[in-house]
Amino acid sequence: YWGWLFLAAGWEKLNNISQFAQLLENYHFYAPHFMAYVAAITEFVGGFCLLVGFASRLVAIPLIITMLTAYF
C-alpha cells in the first residue's frame, strides 16, 4: 500500500518537476530544483522498492527523512 502511494506521488512530481520546484521555492527551500529532484526520485525509487519488497528497511530511512521535511 505505502509503496504504491510513494511510487504514484514520486511519478506525479517527476512529471511536473518545474511546478514542484516552484512550490519549494515559494517555501524558501535551498536549491529548490535540486531538492525537487531529490524528493521526487526518493519517493519514486523508494516506493518501487517498498512495492516489490526490495531493501524495505534501508529505503525507509530516506523516505522518513523526506516525509519529516515535508511535515515540518
PDB file of N, CA and C in Angstrom:
ATOM      1  N   TYR A   1       0.825  -1.192   0.000  1.00  0.00           N
ATOM      2  CA  TYR A   1       0.000   0.000   0.000  1.00  0.00           C
ATOM      3  C   TYR A   1       0.870   1.257   0.000  1.00  0.00           C
ATOM      4  N   TRP A   2       1.801   1.345   0.936  1.00  0.00           N
ATOM      5  CA  TRP A   2       2.650   2.539   1.024  1.00  0.00           C
ATOM      6  C   TRP A   2       3.579   2.651  -0.179  1.00  0.00           C
ATOM      7  N   GLY A   3       4.025   1.513  -0.658  1.00  0.00           N
ATOM      8  CA  GLY A   3       4.878   1.533  -1.835  1.00  0.00           C
ATOM      9  C   GLY A   3       4.166   2.135  -3.033  1.00  0.00           C
ATOM     10  N   TRP A   4       2.916   1.740  -3.233  1.00  0.00           N
ATOM     11  CA  TRP A   4       2.144   2.276  -4.350  1.00  0.00           C
ATOM     12  C   TRP A   4       1.922   3.780  -4.184  1.00  0.00           C
ATOM     13  N   LEU A   5       1.624   4.230  -2.965  1.00  0.00           N
ATOM     14  CA  LEU A   5       1.394   5.656  -2.732  1.00  0.00           C
ATOM     15  C   LEU A   5       2.652   6.489  -2.993  1.00  0.00           C
ATOM     16  N   PHE A   6       3.792   6.019  -2.503  1.00  0.00           N
ATOM     17  CA  PHE A   6       5.043   6.746  -2.747  1.00  0.00           C
ATOM     18  C   PHE A   6       5.407   6.723  -4.227  1.00  0.00           C
ATOM     19  N   LEU A   7       5.204   5.587  -4.880  1.00  0.00           N
ATOM     20  CA  LEU A   7       5.503   5.478  -6.299  1.00  0.00           C
ATOM     21  C   LEU A   7       4.658   6.450  -7.113  1.00  0.00           C
ATOM     22  N   ALA A   8       3.375   6.515  -6.823  1.00  0.00           N
ATOM     23  CA  ALA A   8       2.479   7.422  -7.549  1.00  0.00           C
ATOM     24  C   ALA A   8       2.814   8.886  -7.269  1.00  0.00           C
ATOM     25  N   ALA A   9       3.109   9.205  -6.006  1.00  0.00           N
ATOM     26  CA  ALA A   9       3.454  10.589  -5.657  1.00  0.00           C
ATOM     27  C   ALA A   9       4.765  11.010  -6.316  1.00  0.00           C
ATOM     28  N   GLY A  10       5.741  10.126  -6.321  1.00  0.00           N
ATOM     29  CA  GLY A  10       7.014  10.434  -6.978  1.00  0.00           C
ATOM     30  C   GLY A  10       6.863  10.601  -8.471  1.00  0.00           C
ATOM     31  N   TRP A  11       6.029   9.771  -9.092  1.00  0.00           N
ATOM     32  CA  TRP A  11       5.789   9.874 -10.533  1.00  0.00           C
ATOM     33  C   TRP A  11       5.114  11.200 -10.874  1.00  0.00           C
ATOM     34  N   GLU A  12       4.152  11.589 -10.055  1.00  0.00           N
ATOM     35  CA  GLU A  12       3.458  12.869 -10.276  1.00  0.00           C
ATOM     36  C   GLU A  12       4.432  14.038 -10.153  1.00  0.00           C
ATOM     37  N   LYS A  13       5.321  13.989  -9.182  1.00  0.00           N
ATOM     38  CA  LYS A  13       6.305  15.059  -9.009  1.00  0.00           C
ATOM     39  C   LYS A  13       7.293  15.087 -10.175  1.00  0.00           C
ATOM     40  N   LEU A  14       7.709  13.914 -10.644  1.00  0.00           N
ATOM     41  CA  LEU A  14       8.652  13.866 -11.761  1.00  0.00           C
ATOM     42  C   LEU A  14       8.021  14.397 -13.042  1.00  0.00           C
ATOM     43  N   ASN A  15       6.735  14.163 -13.233  1.00  0.00           N
ATOM     44  CA  ASN A  15       6.060  14.660 -14.432  1.00  0.00           C
ATOM     45  C   ASN A  15       5.817  16.163 -14.386  1.00  0.00           C
ATOM     46  N   ASN A  16       5.754  16.743 -13.197  1.00  0.00           N
ATOM     47  CA  ASN A  16       5.539  18.188 -13.030  1.00  0.00           C
ATOM     48  C   ASN A  16       6.649  18.776 -12.172  1.00  0.00           C
ATOM     49  N   ILE A  17       7.888  18.492 -12.535  1.00  0.00           N
ATOM     50  CA  ILE A  17       9.012  18.874 -11.686  1.00  0.00           C
ATOM     51  C   ILE A  17       9.159  20.383 -11.558  1.00  0.00           C
ATOM     52  N   SER A  18       8.877  21.133 -12.605  1.00  0.00           N
ATOM     53  CA  SER A  18       9.024  22.592 -12.518  1.00  0.00           C
ATOM     54  C   SER A  18       7.966  23.186 -11.586  1.00  0.00           C
ATOM     55  N   GLN A  19       6.774  22.631 -11.605  1.00  0.00           N
ATOM     56  CA  GLN A  19       5.716  23.101 -10.700  1.00  0.00           C
ATOM     57  C   GLN A  19       6.071  22.778  -9.254  1.00  0.00           C
ATOM     58  N   PHE A  20       6.611  21.582  -9.020  1.00  0.00           N
ATOM     59  CA  PHE A  20       7.015  21.199  -7.660  1.00  0.00           C
ATOM     60  C   PHE A  20       8.200  22.042  -7.188  1.00  0.00           C
ATOM     61  N   ALA A  21       9.136  22.332  -8.094  1.00  0.00           N
ATOM     62  CA  ALA A  21      10.280  23.179  -7.742  1.00  0.00           C
ATOM     63  C   ALA A  21       9.811  24.597  -7.408  1.00  0.00           C
ATOM     64  N   GLN A  22       8.813  25.078  -8.110  1.00  0.00           N
ATOM     65  CA  GLN A  22       8.248  26.404  -7.816  1.00  0.00           C
ATOM     66  C   GLN A  22       7.622  26.413  -6.428  1.00  0.00           C
ATOM     67  N   LEU A  23       6.935  25.341  -6.074  1.00  0.00           N
ATOM     68  CA  LEU A  23       6.353  25.235  -4.737  1.00  0.00           C
ATOM     69  C   LEU A  23       7.442  25.273  -3.670  1.00  0.00           C
ATOM     70  N   LEU A  24       8.535  24.534  -3.901  1.00  0.00           N
ATOM     71  CA  LEU A  24       9.642  24.543  -2.941  1.00  0.00           C
ATOM     72  C   LEU A  24      10.302  25.917  -2.868  1.00  0.00           C
ATOM     73  N   GLU A  25      10.367  26.597  -3.993  1.00  0.00           N
ATOM     74  CA  GLU A  25      10.934  27.948  -4.000  1.00  0.00           C
ATOM     75  C   GLU A  25      10.057  28.903  -3.203  1.00  0.00           C
ATOM     76  N   ASN A  26       8.751  28.745  -3.302  1.00  0.00           N
ATOM     77  CA  ASN A  26       7.834  29.584  -2.518  1.00  0.00           C
ATOM     78  C   ASN A  26       7.996  29.364  -1.026  1.00  0.00           C
ATOM     79  N   TYR A  27       8.392  28.151  -0.643  1.00  0.00           N
ATOM     80  CA  TYR A  27       8.636  27.843   0.770  1.00  0.00           C
ATOM     81  C   TYR A  27      10.073  28.132   1.188  1.00  0.00           C
ATOM     82  N   HIS A  28      10.851  28.762   0.317  1.00  0.00           N
ATOM     83  CA  HIS A  28      12.221  29.206   0.578  1.00  0.00           C
ATOM     84  C   HIS A  28      13.170  28.042   0.876  1.00  0.00           C
ATOM     85  N   PHE A  29      13.032  26.950   0.136  1.00  0.00           N
ATOM     86  CA  PHE A  29      13.991  25.854   0.246  1.00  0.00           C
ATOM     87  C   PHE A  29      15.280  26.261  -0.447  1.00  0.00           C
ATOM     88  N   TYR A  30      16.383  25.762   0.059  1.00  0.00           N
ATOM     89  CA  TYR A  30      17.684  25.988  -0.566  1.00  0.00           C
ATOM     90  C   TYR A  30      17.768  25.096  -1.801  1.00  0.00           C
ATOM     91  N   ALA A  31      18.174  25.635  -2.937  1.00  0.00           N
ATOM     92  CA  ALA A  31      18.308  24.923  -4.217  1.00  0.00           C
ATOM     93  C   ALA A  31      17.027  24.148  -4.538  1.00  0.00           C
ATOM     94  N   PRO A  32      15.953  24.863  -4.831  1.00  0.00           N
ATOM     95  CA  PRO A  32      14.654  24.196  -4.979  1.00  0.00           C
ATOM     96  C   PRO A  32      14.576  23.186  -6.124  1.00  0.00           C
ATOM     97  N   HIS A  33      15.267  23.430  -7.244  1.00  0.00           N
ATOM     98  CA  HIS A  33      15.219  22.462  -8.342  1.00  0.00           C
ATOM     99  C   HIS A  33      15.935  21.173  -7.970  1.00  0.00           C
ATOM    100  N   PHE A  34      17.071  21.305  -7.333  1.00  0.00           N
ATOM    101  CA  PHE A  34      17.805  20.119  -6.881  1.00  0.00           C
ATOM    102  C   PHE A  34      16.991  19.344  -5.851  1.00  0.00           C
ATOM    103  N   MET A  35      16.422  20.060  -4.878  1.00  0.00           N
ATOM    104  CA  MET A  35      15.625  19.402  -3.837  1.00  0.00           C
ATOM    105  C   MET A  35      14.369  18.761  -4.412  1.00  0.00           C
ATOM    106  N   ALA A  36      13.797  19.361  -5.460  1.00  0.00           N
ATOM    107  CA  ALA A  36      12.617  18.778  -6.105  1.00  0.00           C
ATOM    108  C   ALA A  36      12.979  17.433  -6.731  1.00  0.00           C
ATOM    109  N   TYR A  37      14.107  17.380  -7.403  1.00  0.00           N
ATOM    110  CA  TYR A  37      14.536  16.106  -7.996  1.00  0.00           C
ATOM    111  C   TYR A  37      14.868  15.077  -6.915  1.00  0.00           C
ATOM    112  N   VAL A  38      15.537  15.508  -5.859  1.00  0.00           N
ATOM    113  CA  VAL A  38      15.881  14.573  -4.775  1.00  0.00           C
ATOM    114  C   VAL A  38      14.620  13.987  -4.155  1.00  0.00           C
ATOM    115  N   ALA A  39      13.647  14.826  -3.842  1.00  0.00           N
ATOM    116  CA  ALA A  39      12.413  14.342  -3.232  1.00  0.00           C
ATOM    117  C   ALA A  39      11.633  13.443  -4.178  1.00  0.00           C
ATOM    118  N   ALA A  40      11.511  13.835  -5.432  1.00  0.00           N
ATOM    119  CA  ALA A  40      10.742  13.059  -6.399  1.00  0.00           C
ATOM    120  C   ALA A  40      11.382  11.697  -6.664  1.00  0.00           C
ATOM    121  N   ILE A  41      12.690  11.676  -6.846  1.00  0.00           N
ATOM    122  CA  ILE A  41      13.376  10.407  -7.109  1.00  0.00           C
ATOM    123  C   ILE A  41      13.356   9.517  -5.869  1.00  0.00           C
ATOM    124  N   THR A  42      13.519  10.112  -4.693  1.00  0.00           N
ATOM    125  CA  THR A  42      13.444   9.336  -3.463  1.00  0.00           C
ATOM    126  C   THR A  42      12.079   8.681  -3.312  1.00  0.00           C
ATOM    127  N   GLU A  43      11.014   9.430  -3.558  1.00  0.00           N
ATOM    128  CA  GLU A  43       9.678   8.864  -3.440  1.00  0.00           C
ATOM    129  C   GLU A  43       9.422   7.808  -4.501  1.00  0.00           C
ATOM    130  N   PHE A  44       9.849   8.059  -5.733  1.00  0.00           N
ATOM    131  CA  PHE A  44       9.592   7.115  -6.815  1.00  0.00           C
ATOM    132  C   PHE A  44      10.369   5.810  -6.615  1.00  0.00           C
ATOM    133  N   VAL A  45      11.672   5.910  -6.419  1.00  0.00           N
ATOM    134  CA  VAL A  45      12.502   4.720  -6.254  1.00  0.00           C
ATOM    135  C   VAL A  45      12.184   4.022  -4.929  1.00  0.00           C
ATOM    136  N   GLY A  46      12.003   4.805  -3.875  1.00  0.00           N
ATOM    137  CA  GLY A  46      11.652   4.210  -2.585  1.00  0.00           C
ATOM    138  C   GLY A  46      10.309   3.514  -2.624  1.00  0.00           C
ATOM    139  N   GLY A  47       9.347   4.108  -3.293  1.00  0.00           N
ATOM    140  CA  GLY A  47       8.043   3.482  -3.435  1.00  0.00           C
ATOM    141  C   GLY A  47       8.119   2.192  -4.218  1.00  0.00           C
ATOM    142  N   PHE A  48       8.920   2.191  -5.281  1.00  0.00           N
ATOM    143  CA  PHE A  48       9.092   0.966  -6.064  1.00  0.00           C
ATOM    144  C   PHE A  48       9.733  -0.131  -5.222  1.00  0.00           C
ATOM    145  N   CYS A  49      10.752   0.237  -4.457  1.00  0.00           N
ATOM    146  CA  CYS A  49      11.415  -0.755  -3.602  1.00  0.00           C
ATOM    147  C   CYS A  49      10.457  -1.311  -2.549  1.00  0.00           C
ATOM    148  N   LEU A  50       9.652  -0.456  -1.954  1.00  0.00           N
ATOM    149  CA  LEU A  50       8.665  -0.935  -0.995  1.00  0.00           C
ATOM    150  C   LEU A  50       7.630  -1.829  -1.664  1.00  0.00           C
ATOM    151  N   LEU A  51       7.230  -1.477  -2.858  1.00  0.00           N
ATOM    152  CA  LEU A  51       6.210  -2.231  -3.578  1.00  0.00           C
ATOM    153  C   LEU A  51       6.671  -3.650  -3.890  1.00  0.00           C
ATOM    154  N   VAL A  52       7.913  -3.799  -4.303  1.00  0.00           N
ATOM    155  CA  VAL A  52       8.419  -5.123  -4.653  1.00  0.00           C
ATOM    156  C   VAL A  52       9.122  -5.810  -3.481  1.00  0.00           C
ATOM    157  N   GLY A  53       9.297  -5.107  -2.376  1.00  0.00           N
ATOM    158  CA  GLY A  53       9.903  -5.702  -1.190  1.00  0.00           C
ATOM    159  C   GLY A  53      11.413  -5.767  -1.229  1.00  0.00           C
ATOM    160  N   PHE A  54      12.038  -4.883  -1.958  1.00  0.00           N
ATOM    161  CA  PHE A  54      13.494  -4.869  -2.067  1.00  0.00           C
ATOM    162  C   PHE A  54      14.079  -3.804  -1.159  1.00  0.00           C
ATOM    163  N   ALA A  55      14.926  -4.180  -0.226  1.00  0.00           N
ATOM    164  CA  ALA A  55      15.623  -3.263   0.689  1.00  0.00           C
ATOM    165  C   ALA A  55      14.645  -2.341   1.409  1.00  0.00           C
ATOM    166  N   SER A  56      13.560  -2.902   1.888  1.00  0.00           N
ATOM    167  CA  SER A  56      12.496  -2.099   2.510  1.00  0.00           C
ATOM    168  C   SER A  56      12.984  -1.319   3.721  1.00  0.00           C
ATOM    169  N   ARG A  57      13.757  -1.962   4.561  1.00  0.00           N
ATOM    170  CA  ARG A  57      14.244  -1.278   5.768  1.00  0.00           C
ATOM    171  C   ARG A  57      15.250  -0.186   5.423  1.00  0.00           C
ATOM    172  N   LEU A  58      16.070  -0.450   4.450  1.00  0.00           N
ATOM    173  CA  LEU A  58      17.077   0.534   4.059  1.00  0.00           C
ATOM    174  C   LEU A  58      16.452   1.736   3.369  1.00  0.00           C
ATOM    175  N   VAL A  59      15.486   1.503   2.508  1.00  0.00           N
ATOM    176  CA  VAL A  59      14.857   2.597   1.764  1.00  0.00           C
ATOM    177  C   VAL A  59      13.893   3.389   2.643  1.00  0.00           C
ATOM    178  N   ALA A  60      13.499   2.828   3.759  1.00  0.00           N
ATOM    179  CA  ALA A  60      12.600   3.547   4.671  1.00  0.00           C
ATOM    180  C   ALA A  60      13.286   4.772   5.277  1.00  0.00           C
ATOM    181  N   ILE A  61      14.590   4.733   5.428  1.00  0.00           N
ATOM    182  CA  ILE A  61      15.313   5.847   6.049  1.00  0.00           C
ATOM    183  C   ILE A  61      15.207   7.133   5.218  1.00  0.00           C
ATOM    184  N   PRO A  62      15.553   7.121   3.920  1.00  0.00           N
ATOM    185  CA  PRO A  62      15.383   8.372   3.153  1.00  0.00           C
ATOM    186  C   PRO A  62      13.920   8.783   3.000  1.00  0.00           C
ATOM    187  N   LEU A  63      13.008   7.815   2.973  1.00  0.00           N
ATOM    188  CA  LEU A  63      11.589   8.168   2.890  1.00  0.00           C
ATOM    189  C   LEU A  63      11.118   8.858   4.169  1.00  0.00           C
ATOM    190  N   ILE A  64      11.602   8.392   5.305  1.00  0.00           N
ATOM    191  CA  ILE A  64      11.263   9.041   6.573  1.00  0.00           C
ATOM    192  C   ILE A  64      11.799  10.470   6.602  1.00  0.00           C
ATOM    193  N   ILE A  65      13.035  10.655   6.151  1.00  0.00           N
ATOM    194  CA  ILE A  65      13.631  11.991   6.119  1.00  0.00           C
ATOM    195  C   ILE A  65      12.840  12.904   5.195  1.00  0.00           C
ATOM    196  N   THR A  66      12.446  12.393   4.039  1.00  0.00           N
ATOM    197  CA  THR A  66      11.666  13.189   3.096  1.00  0.00           C
ATOM    198  C   THR A  66      10.314  13.591   3.691  1.00  0.00           C
ATOM    199  N   MET A  67       9.654  12.660   4.344  1.00  0.00           N
ATOM    200  CA  MET A  67       8.343  12.932   4.909  1.00  0.00           C
ATOM    201  C   MET A  67       8.426  13.863   6.125  1.00  0.00           C
ATOM    202  N   LEU A  68       9.473  13.745   6.932  1.00  0.00           N
ATOM    203  CA  LEU A  68       9.637  14.674   8.050  1.00  0.00           C
ATOM    204  C   LEU A  68       9.920  16.084   7.554  1.00  0.00           C
ATOM    205  N   THR A  69      10.695  16.205   6.473  1.00  0.00           N
ATOM    206  CA  THR A  69      10.952  17.509   5.882  1.00  0.00           C
ATOM    207  C   THR A  69       9.655  18.121   5.364  1.00  0.00           C
ATOM    208  N   ALA A  70       8.838  17.305   4.710  1.00  0.00           N
ATOM    209  CA  ALA A  70       7.553  17.810   4.207  1.00  0.00           C
ATOM    210  C   ALA A  70       6.622  18.188   5.361  1.00  0.00           C
ATOM    211  N   TYR A  71       6.677  17.438   6.440  1.00  0.00           N
ATOM    212  CA  TYR A  71       5.809  17.712   7.589  1.00  0.00           C
ATOM    213  C   TYR A  71       6.173  19.021   8.269  1.00  0.00           C
ATOM    214  N   PHE A  72       7.475  19.255   8.476  1.00  0.00           N
ATOM    215  CA  PHE A  72       7.894  20.465   9.177  1.00  0.00           C
ATOM    216  C   PHE A  72       7.992  21.633   8.229  1.00  0.00           C
TER     217      PHE A  72
END
